[in-house]
PDB file of C-alpha atoms in Angstrom:
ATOM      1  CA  UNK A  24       0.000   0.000   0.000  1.00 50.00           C
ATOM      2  CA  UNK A  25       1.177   3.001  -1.089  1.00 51.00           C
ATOM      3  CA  UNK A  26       1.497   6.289   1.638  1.00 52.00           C
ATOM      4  CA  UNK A  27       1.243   9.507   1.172  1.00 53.00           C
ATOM      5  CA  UNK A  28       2.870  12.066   3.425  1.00 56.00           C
ATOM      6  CA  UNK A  29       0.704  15.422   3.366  1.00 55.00           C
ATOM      7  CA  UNK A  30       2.829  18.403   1.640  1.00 55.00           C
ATOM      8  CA  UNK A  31       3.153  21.613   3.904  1.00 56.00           C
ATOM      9  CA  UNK A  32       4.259  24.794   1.780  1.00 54.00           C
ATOM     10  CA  UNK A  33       6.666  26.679   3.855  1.00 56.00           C
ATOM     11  CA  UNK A  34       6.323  30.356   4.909  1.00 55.00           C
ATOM     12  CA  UNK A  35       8.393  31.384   2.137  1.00 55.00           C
ATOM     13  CA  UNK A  36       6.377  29.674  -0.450  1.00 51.00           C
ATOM     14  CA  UNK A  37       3.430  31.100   1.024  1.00 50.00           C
ATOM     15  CA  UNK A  38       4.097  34.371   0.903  1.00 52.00           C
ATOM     16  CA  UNK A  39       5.455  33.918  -2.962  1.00 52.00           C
ATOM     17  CA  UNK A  40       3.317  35.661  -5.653  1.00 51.00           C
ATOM     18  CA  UNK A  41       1.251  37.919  -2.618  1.00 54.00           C
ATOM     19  CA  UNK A  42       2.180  41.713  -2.773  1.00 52.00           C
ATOM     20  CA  UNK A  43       2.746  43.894  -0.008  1.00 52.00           C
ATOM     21  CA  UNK A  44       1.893  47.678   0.326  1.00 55.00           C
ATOM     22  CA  UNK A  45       3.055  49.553   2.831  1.00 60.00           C
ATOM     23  CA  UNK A  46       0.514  52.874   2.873  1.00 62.00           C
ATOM     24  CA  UNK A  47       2.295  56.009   3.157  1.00 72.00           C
ATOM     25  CA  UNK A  48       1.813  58.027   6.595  1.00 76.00           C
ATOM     26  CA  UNK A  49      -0.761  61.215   4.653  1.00 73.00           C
ATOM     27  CA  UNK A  50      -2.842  58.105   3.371  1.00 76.00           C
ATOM     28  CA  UNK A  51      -3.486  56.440   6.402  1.00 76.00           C
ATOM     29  CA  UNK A  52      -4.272  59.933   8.165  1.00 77.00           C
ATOM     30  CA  UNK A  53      -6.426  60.481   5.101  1.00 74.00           C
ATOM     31  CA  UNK A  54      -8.270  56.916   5.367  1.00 77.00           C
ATOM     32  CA  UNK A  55      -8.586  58.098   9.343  1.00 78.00           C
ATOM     33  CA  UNK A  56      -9.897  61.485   7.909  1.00 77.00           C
ATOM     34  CA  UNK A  57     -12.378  60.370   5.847  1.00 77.00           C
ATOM     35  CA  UNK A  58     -13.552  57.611   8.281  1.00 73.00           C
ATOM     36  CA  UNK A  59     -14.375  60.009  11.235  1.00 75.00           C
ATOM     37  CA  UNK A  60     -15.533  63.568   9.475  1.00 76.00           C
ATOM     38  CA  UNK A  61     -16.577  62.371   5.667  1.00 78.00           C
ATOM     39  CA  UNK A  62     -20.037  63.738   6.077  1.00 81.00           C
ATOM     40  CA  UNK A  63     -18.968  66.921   7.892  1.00 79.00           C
ATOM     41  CA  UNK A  64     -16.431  67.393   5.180  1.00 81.00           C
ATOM     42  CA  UNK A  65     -18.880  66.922   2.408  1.00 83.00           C
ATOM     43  CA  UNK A  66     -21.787  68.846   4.240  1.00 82.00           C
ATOM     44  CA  UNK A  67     -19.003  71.907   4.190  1.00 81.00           C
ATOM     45  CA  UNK A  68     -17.760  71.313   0.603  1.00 80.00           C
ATOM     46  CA  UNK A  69     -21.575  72.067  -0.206  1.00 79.00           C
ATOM     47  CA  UNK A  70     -21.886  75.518   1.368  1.00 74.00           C
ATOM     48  CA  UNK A  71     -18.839  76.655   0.097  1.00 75.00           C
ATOM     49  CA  UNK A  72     -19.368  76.003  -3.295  1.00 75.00           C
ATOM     50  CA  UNK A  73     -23.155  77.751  -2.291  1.00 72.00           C
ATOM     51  CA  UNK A  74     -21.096  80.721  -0.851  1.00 68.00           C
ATOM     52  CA  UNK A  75     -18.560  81.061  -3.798  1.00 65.00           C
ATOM     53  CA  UNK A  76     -21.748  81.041  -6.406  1.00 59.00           C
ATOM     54  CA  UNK A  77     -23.320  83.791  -4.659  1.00 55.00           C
ATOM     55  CA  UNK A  78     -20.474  85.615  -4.552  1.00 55.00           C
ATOM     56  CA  UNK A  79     -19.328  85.086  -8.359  1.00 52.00           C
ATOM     57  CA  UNK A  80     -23.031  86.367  -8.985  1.00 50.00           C
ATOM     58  CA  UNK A  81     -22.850  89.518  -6.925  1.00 48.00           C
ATOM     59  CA  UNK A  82     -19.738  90.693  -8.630  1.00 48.00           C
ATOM     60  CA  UNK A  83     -20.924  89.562 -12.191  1.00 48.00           C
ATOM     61  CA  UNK A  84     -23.738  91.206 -11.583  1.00 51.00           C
ATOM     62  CA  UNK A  85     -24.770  94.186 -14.188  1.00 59.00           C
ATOM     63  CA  UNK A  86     -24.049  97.488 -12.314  1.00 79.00           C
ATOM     64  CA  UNK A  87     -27.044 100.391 -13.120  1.00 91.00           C
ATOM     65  CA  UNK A  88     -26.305 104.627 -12.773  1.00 93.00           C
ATOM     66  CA  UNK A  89     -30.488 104.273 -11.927  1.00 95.00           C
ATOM     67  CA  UNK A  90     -33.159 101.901 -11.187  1.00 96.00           C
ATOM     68  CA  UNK A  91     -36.769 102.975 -11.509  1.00 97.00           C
ATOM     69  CA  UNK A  92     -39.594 101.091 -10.264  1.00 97.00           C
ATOM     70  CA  UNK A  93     -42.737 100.835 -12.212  1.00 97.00           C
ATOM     71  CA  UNK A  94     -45.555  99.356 -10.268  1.00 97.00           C
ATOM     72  CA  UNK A  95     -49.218  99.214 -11.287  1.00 96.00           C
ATOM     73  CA  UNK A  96     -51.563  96.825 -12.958  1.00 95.00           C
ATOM     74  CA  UNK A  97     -49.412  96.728 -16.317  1.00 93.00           C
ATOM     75  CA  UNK A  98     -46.684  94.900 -17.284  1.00 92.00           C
ATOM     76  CA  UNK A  99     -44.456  95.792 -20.444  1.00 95.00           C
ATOM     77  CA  UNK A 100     -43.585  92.834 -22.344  1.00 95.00           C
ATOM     78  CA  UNK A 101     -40.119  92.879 -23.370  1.00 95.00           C
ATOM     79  CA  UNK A 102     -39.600  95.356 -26.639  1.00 96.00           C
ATOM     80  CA  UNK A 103     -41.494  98.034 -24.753  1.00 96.00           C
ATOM     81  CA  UNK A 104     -39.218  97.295 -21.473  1.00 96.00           C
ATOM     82  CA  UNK A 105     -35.822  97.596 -24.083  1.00 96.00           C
ATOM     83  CA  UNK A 106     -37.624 100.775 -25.456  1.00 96.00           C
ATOM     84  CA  UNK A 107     -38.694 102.555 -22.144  1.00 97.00           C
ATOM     85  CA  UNK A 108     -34.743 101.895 -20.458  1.00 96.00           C
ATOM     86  CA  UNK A 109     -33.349 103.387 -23.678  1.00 96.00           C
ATOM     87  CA  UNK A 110     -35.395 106.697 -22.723  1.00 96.00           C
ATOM     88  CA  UNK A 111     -35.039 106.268 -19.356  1.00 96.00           C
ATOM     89  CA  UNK A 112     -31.447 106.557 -19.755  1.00 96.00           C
ATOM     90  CA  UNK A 113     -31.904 109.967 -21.616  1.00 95.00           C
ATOM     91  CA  UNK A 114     -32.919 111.518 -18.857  1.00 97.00           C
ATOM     92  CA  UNK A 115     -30.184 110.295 -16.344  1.00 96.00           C
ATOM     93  CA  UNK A 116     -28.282 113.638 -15.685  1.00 95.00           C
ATOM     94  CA  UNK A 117     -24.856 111.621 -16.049  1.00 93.00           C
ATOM     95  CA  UNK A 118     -22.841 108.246 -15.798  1.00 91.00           C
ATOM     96  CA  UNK A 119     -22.834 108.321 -11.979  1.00 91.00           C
ATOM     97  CA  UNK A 120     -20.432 104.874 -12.052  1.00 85.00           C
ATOM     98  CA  UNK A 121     -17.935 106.285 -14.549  1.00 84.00           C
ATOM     99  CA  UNK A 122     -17.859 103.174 -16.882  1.00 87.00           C
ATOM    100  CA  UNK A 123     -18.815 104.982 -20.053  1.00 87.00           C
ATOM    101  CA  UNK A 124     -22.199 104.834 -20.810  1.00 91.00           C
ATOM    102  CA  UNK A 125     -25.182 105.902 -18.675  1.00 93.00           C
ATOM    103  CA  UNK A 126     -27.948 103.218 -18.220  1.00 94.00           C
ATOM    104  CA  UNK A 127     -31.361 102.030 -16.392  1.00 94.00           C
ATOM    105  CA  UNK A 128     -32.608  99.329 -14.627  1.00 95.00           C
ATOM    106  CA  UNK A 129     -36.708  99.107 -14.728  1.00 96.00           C
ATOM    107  CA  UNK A 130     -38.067  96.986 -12.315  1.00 96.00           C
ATOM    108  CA  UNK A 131     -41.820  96.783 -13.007  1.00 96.00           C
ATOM    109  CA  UNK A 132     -44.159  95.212 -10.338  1.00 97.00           C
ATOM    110  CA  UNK A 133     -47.631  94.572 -11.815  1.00 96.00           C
ATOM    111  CA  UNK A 134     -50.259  94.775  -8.860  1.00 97.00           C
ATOM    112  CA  UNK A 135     -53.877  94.756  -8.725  1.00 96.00           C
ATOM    113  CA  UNK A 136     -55.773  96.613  -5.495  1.00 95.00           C
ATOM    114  CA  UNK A 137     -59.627  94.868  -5.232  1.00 93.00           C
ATOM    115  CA  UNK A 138     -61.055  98.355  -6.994  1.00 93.00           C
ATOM    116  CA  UNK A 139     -59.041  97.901 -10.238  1.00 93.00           C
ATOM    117  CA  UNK A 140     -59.318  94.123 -10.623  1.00 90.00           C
ATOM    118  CA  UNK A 141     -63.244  94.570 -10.796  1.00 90.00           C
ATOM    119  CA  UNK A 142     -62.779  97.539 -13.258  1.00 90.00           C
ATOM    120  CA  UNK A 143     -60.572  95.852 -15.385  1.00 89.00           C
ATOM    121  CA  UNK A 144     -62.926  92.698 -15.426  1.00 88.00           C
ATOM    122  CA  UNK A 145     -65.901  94.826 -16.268  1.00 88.00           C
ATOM    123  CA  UNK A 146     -63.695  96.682 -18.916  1.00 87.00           C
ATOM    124  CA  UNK A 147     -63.038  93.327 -20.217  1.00 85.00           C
ATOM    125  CA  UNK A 148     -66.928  91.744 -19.943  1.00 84.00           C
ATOM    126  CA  UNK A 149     -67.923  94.966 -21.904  1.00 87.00           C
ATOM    127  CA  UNK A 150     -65.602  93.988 -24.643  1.00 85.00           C
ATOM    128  CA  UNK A 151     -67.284  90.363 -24.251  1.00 82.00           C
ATOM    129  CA  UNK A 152     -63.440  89.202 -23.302  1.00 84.00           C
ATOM    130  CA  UNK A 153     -62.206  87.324 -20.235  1.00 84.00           C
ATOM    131  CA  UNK A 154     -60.224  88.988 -17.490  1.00 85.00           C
ATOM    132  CA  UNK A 155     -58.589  86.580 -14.233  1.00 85.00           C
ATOM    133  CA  UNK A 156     -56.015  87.483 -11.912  1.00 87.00           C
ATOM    134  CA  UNK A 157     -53.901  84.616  -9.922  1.00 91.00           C
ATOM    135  CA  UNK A 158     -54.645  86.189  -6.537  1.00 92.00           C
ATOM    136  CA  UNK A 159     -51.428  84.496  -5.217  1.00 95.00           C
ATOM    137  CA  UNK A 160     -49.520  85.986  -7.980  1.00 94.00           C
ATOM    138  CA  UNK A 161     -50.632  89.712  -7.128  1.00 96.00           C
ATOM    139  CA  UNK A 162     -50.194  89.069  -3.208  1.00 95.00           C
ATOM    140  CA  UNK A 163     -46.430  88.003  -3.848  1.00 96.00           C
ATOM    141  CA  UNK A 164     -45.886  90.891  -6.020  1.00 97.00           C
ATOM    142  CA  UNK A 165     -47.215  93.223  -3.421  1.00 96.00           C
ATOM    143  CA  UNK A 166     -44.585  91.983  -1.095  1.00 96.00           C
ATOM    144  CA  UNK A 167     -41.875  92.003  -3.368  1.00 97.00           C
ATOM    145  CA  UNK A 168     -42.744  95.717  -4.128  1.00 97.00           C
ATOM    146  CA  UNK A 169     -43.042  96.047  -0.099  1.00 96.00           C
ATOM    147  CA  UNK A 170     -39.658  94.826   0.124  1.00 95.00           C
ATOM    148  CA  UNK A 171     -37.980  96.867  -2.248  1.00 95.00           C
ATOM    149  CA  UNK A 172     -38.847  99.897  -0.860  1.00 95.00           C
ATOM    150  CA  UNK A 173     -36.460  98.821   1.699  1.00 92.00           C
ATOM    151  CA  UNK A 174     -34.208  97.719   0.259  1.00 90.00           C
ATOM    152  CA  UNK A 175     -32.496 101.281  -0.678  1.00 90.00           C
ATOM    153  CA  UNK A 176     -31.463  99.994  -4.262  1.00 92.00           C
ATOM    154  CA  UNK A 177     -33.774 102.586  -5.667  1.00 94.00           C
ATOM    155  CA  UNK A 178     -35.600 105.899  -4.522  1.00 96.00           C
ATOM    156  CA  UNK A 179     -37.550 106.720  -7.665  1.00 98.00           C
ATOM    157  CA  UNK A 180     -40.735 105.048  -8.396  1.00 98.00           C
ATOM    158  CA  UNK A 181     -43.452 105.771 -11.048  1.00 98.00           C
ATOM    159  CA  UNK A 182     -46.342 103.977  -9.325  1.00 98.00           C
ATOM    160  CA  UNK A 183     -50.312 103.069  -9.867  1.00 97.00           C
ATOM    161  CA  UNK A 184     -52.246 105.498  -6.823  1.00 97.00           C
ATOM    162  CA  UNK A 185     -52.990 102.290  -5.129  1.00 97.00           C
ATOM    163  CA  UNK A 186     -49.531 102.175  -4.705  1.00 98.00           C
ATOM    164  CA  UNK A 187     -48.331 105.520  -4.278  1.00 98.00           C
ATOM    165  CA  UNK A 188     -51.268 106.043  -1.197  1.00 97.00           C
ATOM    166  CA  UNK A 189     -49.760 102.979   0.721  1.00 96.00           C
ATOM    167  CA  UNK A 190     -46.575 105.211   0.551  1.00 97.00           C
ATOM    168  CA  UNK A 191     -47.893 108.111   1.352  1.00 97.00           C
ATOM    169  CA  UNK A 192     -50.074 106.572   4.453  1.00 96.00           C
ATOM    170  CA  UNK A 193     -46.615 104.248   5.505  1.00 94.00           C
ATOM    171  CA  UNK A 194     -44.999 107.921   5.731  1.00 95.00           C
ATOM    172  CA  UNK A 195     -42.022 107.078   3.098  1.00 95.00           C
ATOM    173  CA  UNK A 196     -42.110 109.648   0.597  1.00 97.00           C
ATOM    174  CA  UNK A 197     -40.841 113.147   0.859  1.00 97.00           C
ATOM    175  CA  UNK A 198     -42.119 115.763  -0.350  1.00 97.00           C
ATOM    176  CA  UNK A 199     -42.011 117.460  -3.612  1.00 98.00           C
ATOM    177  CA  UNK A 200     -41.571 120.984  -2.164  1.00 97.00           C
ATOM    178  CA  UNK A 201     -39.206 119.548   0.316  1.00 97.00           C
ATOM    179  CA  UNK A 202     -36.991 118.236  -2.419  1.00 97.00           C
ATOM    180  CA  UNK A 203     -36.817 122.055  -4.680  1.00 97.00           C
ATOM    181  CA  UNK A 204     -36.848 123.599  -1.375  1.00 95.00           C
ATOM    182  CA  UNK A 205     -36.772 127.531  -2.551  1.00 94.00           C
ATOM    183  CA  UNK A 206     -36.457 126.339  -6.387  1.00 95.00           C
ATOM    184  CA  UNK A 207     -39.794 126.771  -8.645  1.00 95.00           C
ATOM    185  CA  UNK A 208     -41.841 123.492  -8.057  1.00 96.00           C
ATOM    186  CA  UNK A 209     -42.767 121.464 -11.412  1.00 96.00           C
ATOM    187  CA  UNK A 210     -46.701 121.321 -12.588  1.00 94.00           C
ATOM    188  CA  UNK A 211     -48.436 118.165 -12.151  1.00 96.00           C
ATOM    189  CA  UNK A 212     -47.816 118.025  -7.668  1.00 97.00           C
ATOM    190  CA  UNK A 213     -50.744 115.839  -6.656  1.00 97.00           C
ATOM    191  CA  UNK A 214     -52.948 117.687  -3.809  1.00 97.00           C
ATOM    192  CA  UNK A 215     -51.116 115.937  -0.766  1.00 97.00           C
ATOM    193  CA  UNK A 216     -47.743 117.387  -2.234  1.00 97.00           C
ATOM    194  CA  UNK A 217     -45.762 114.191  -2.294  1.00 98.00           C
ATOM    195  CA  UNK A 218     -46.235 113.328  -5.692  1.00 98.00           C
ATOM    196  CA  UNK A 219     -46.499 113.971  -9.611  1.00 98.00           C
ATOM    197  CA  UNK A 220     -49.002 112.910 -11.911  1.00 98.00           C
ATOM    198  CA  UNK A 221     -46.969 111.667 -14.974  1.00 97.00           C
ATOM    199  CA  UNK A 222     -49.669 112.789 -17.183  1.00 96.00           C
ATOM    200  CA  UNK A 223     -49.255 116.058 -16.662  1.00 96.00           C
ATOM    201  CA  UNK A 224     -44.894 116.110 -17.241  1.00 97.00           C
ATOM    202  CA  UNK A 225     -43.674 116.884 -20.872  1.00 96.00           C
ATOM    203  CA  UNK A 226     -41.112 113.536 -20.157  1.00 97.00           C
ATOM    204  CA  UNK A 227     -44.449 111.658 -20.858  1.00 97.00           C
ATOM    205  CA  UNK A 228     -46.619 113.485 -23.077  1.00 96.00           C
ATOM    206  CA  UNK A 229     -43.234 113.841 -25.343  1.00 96.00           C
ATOM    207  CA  UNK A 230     -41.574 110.463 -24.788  1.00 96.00           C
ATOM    208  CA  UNK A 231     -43.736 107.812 -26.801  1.00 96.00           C
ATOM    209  CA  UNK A 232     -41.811 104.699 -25.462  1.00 96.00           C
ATOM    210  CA  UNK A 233     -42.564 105.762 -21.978  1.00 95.00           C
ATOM    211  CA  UNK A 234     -46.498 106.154 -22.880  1.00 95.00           C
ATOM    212  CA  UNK A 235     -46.273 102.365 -22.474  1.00 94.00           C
ATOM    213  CA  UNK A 236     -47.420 102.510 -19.184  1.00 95.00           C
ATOM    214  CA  UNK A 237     -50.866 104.084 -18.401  1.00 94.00           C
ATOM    215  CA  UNK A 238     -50.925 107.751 -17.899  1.00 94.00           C
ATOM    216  CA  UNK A 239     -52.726 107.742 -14.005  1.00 95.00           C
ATOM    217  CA  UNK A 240     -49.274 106.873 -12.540  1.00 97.00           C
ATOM    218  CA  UNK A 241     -47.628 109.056 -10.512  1.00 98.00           C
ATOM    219  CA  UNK A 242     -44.125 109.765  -9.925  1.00 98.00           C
ATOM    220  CA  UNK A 243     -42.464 110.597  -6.562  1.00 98.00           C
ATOM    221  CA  UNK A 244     -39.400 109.682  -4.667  1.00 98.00           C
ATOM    222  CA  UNK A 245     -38.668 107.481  -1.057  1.00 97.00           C
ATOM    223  CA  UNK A 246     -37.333 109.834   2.262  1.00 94.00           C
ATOM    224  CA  UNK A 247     -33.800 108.298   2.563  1.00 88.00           C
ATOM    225  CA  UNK A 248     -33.895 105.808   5.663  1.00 77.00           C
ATOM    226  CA  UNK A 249     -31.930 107.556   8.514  1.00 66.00           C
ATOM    227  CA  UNK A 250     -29.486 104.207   8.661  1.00 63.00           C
ATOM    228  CA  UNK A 251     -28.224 105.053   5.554  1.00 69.00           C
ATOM    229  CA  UNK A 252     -25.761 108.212   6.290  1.00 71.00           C
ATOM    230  CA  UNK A 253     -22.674 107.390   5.092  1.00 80.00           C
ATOM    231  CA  UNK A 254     -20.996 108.930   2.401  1.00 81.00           C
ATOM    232  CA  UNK A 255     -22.011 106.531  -0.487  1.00 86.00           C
ATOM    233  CA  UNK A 256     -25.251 106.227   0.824  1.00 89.00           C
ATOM    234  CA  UNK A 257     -25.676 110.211   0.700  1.00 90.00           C
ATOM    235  CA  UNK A 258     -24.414 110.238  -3.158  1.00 92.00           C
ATOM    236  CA  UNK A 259     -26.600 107.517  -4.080  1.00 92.00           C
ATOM    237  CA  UNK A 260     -29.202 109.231  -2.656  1.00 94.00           C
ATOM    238  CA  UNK A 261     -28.289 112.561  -4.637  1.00 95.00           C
ATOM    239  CA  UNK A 262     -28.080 110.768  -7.529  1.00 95.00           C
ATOM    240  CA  UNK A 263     -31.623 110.116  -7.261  1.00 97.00           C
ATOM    241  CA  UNK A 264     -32.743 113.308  -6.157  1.00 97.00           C
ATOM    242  CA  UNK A 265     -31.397 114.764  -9.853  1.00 97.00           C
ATOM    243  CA  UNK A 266     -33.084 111.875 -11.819  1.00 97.00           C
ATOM    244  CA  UNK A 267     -36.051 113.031 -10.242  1.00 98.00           C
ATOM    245  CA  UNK A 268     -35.763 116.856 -10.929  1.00 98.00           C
ATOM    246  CA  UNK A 269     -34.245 115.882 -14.659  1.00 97.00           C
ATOM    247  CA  UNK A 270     -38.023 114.124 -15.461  1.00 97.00           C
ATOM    248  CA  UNK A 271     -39.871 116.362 -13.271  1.00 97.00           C
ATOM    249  CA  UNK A 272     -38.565 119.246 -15.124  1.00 97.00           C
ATOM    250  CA  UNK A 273     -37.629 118.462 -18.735  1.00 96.00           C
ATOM    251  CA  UNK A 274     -39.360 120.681 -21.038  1.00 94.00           C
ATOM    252  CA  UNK A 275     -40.222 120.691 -24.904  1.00 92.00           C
ATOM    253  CA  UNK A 276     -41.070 124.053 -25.859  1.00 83.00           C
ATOM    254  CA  UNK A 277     -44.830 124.297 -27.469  1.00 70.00           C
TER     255      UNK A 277
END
């Protein structure tokens, strides 16, 4: 009979053929790393790149000498928006941010009050056409107008009288004959004194793109918030106050 002894590699045959690696000292403290703070880490990476977006769209953003609000119950549609900035921009007194060229930024807010959503729906019955509002729609642009006002991006607004009386009842305008103080006040000053009826300016009865918008609006300019006194906020400010006077007073001579 035939034995067999049983065959036991040794250590060194073992090992042959197997391939070591000996992990540096930064990988294993980056293995450790990742083990104990990988979803800190990533949760950070996130709002950084967030953070450096925001930023990159702040400074890319397009710079404006003016913006004028436009707020009442129409809404340009967009070659009447391009033609009414190209006016606009006429009637900036100068390019306040030295980068050659003078332009406007119109930021139009179209808002219904409860009196001229019924008009315009009988308007439209009368005409045997259909007239809807999205109620949520003209709430959030109410607020967004609201907000603005704050915001101290802009002090000039050509606005629907729903509009302009919620200024003038919230105490933020200032007054037309505060503004010319001893100079000769323009025609058009609406009876409480902080306003102008656009109507009654030659900028609108001589400026066809800015006939766009209805003729009832009224133009009129925000008191500068008493946390904004520093130096740039004072010639921001005064930069407004002469867009004002330069469509307040432009005249065409009949």
């Amino acid at each position: 009979m035939n034995s067999h002894k049983q065959y036991t590699p040794t250590p060194e045959e073992k090992n042959e053929g197997e391939i070591y690696y000996e992990q540096s000292p930064l990988m294993k403290w980056l293995d450790n790393y990742w083990y104990h703070y990988k979803w800190p880490t990533i949760i950070t990476a996130f709002f950084a790149l967030v953070l450096i977006i925001v930023v990159v769209q702040i400074i890319d953003r397009p710079k404006y000498d003016i913006n004028l609000v436009c707020g009442g119950t129409y809404r340009m549609n967009a070659s009447e928006h391009v033609a009414y900035e190209e006016a606009i921009e006429k009637f900036i007194p100068k390019d306040y941010d030295g980068n050659g060229e003078k332009s406007a930024n119109i930021i139009v807010y179209e808002i219904f009050s409860d009196g001229e959503y019924l008009e315009a729906k009988s308007q439209a019955e009368a005409n045997s056409e259909e007239f809807a509002i999205n109620p949520k729609y003209n709430a959030d642009e109410l607020q967004s107008f609201s907000q603005y006002t704050m915001t101290g991006e802009g002090y000039v607004f050509l606005i629907s009288e729903y509009l302009y009386n919620q200024l003038v009842s919230g105490q933020r305008l200032r007054s037309v004959a505060e503004l010319y103080g001893e100079d000769p006040l323009p025609e058009g000053i609406t009876a409480d004194g902080y306003g102008i009826y656009i109507k009654d300016t030659h900028f609108y009865r001589y400026t066809p793109a800015v006939q766009a918008m209805p003729d009832d609006m009224i133009l009129c300019i925000l008191r500068k918030s008493d946390l904004k006194n520093g130096a740039k906020d004072l010639e921001k400010y005064h930069r407004y106050e002469e867009f004002f006077k330069s469509i307040a007073d432009y005249r065409v001579m009949e």
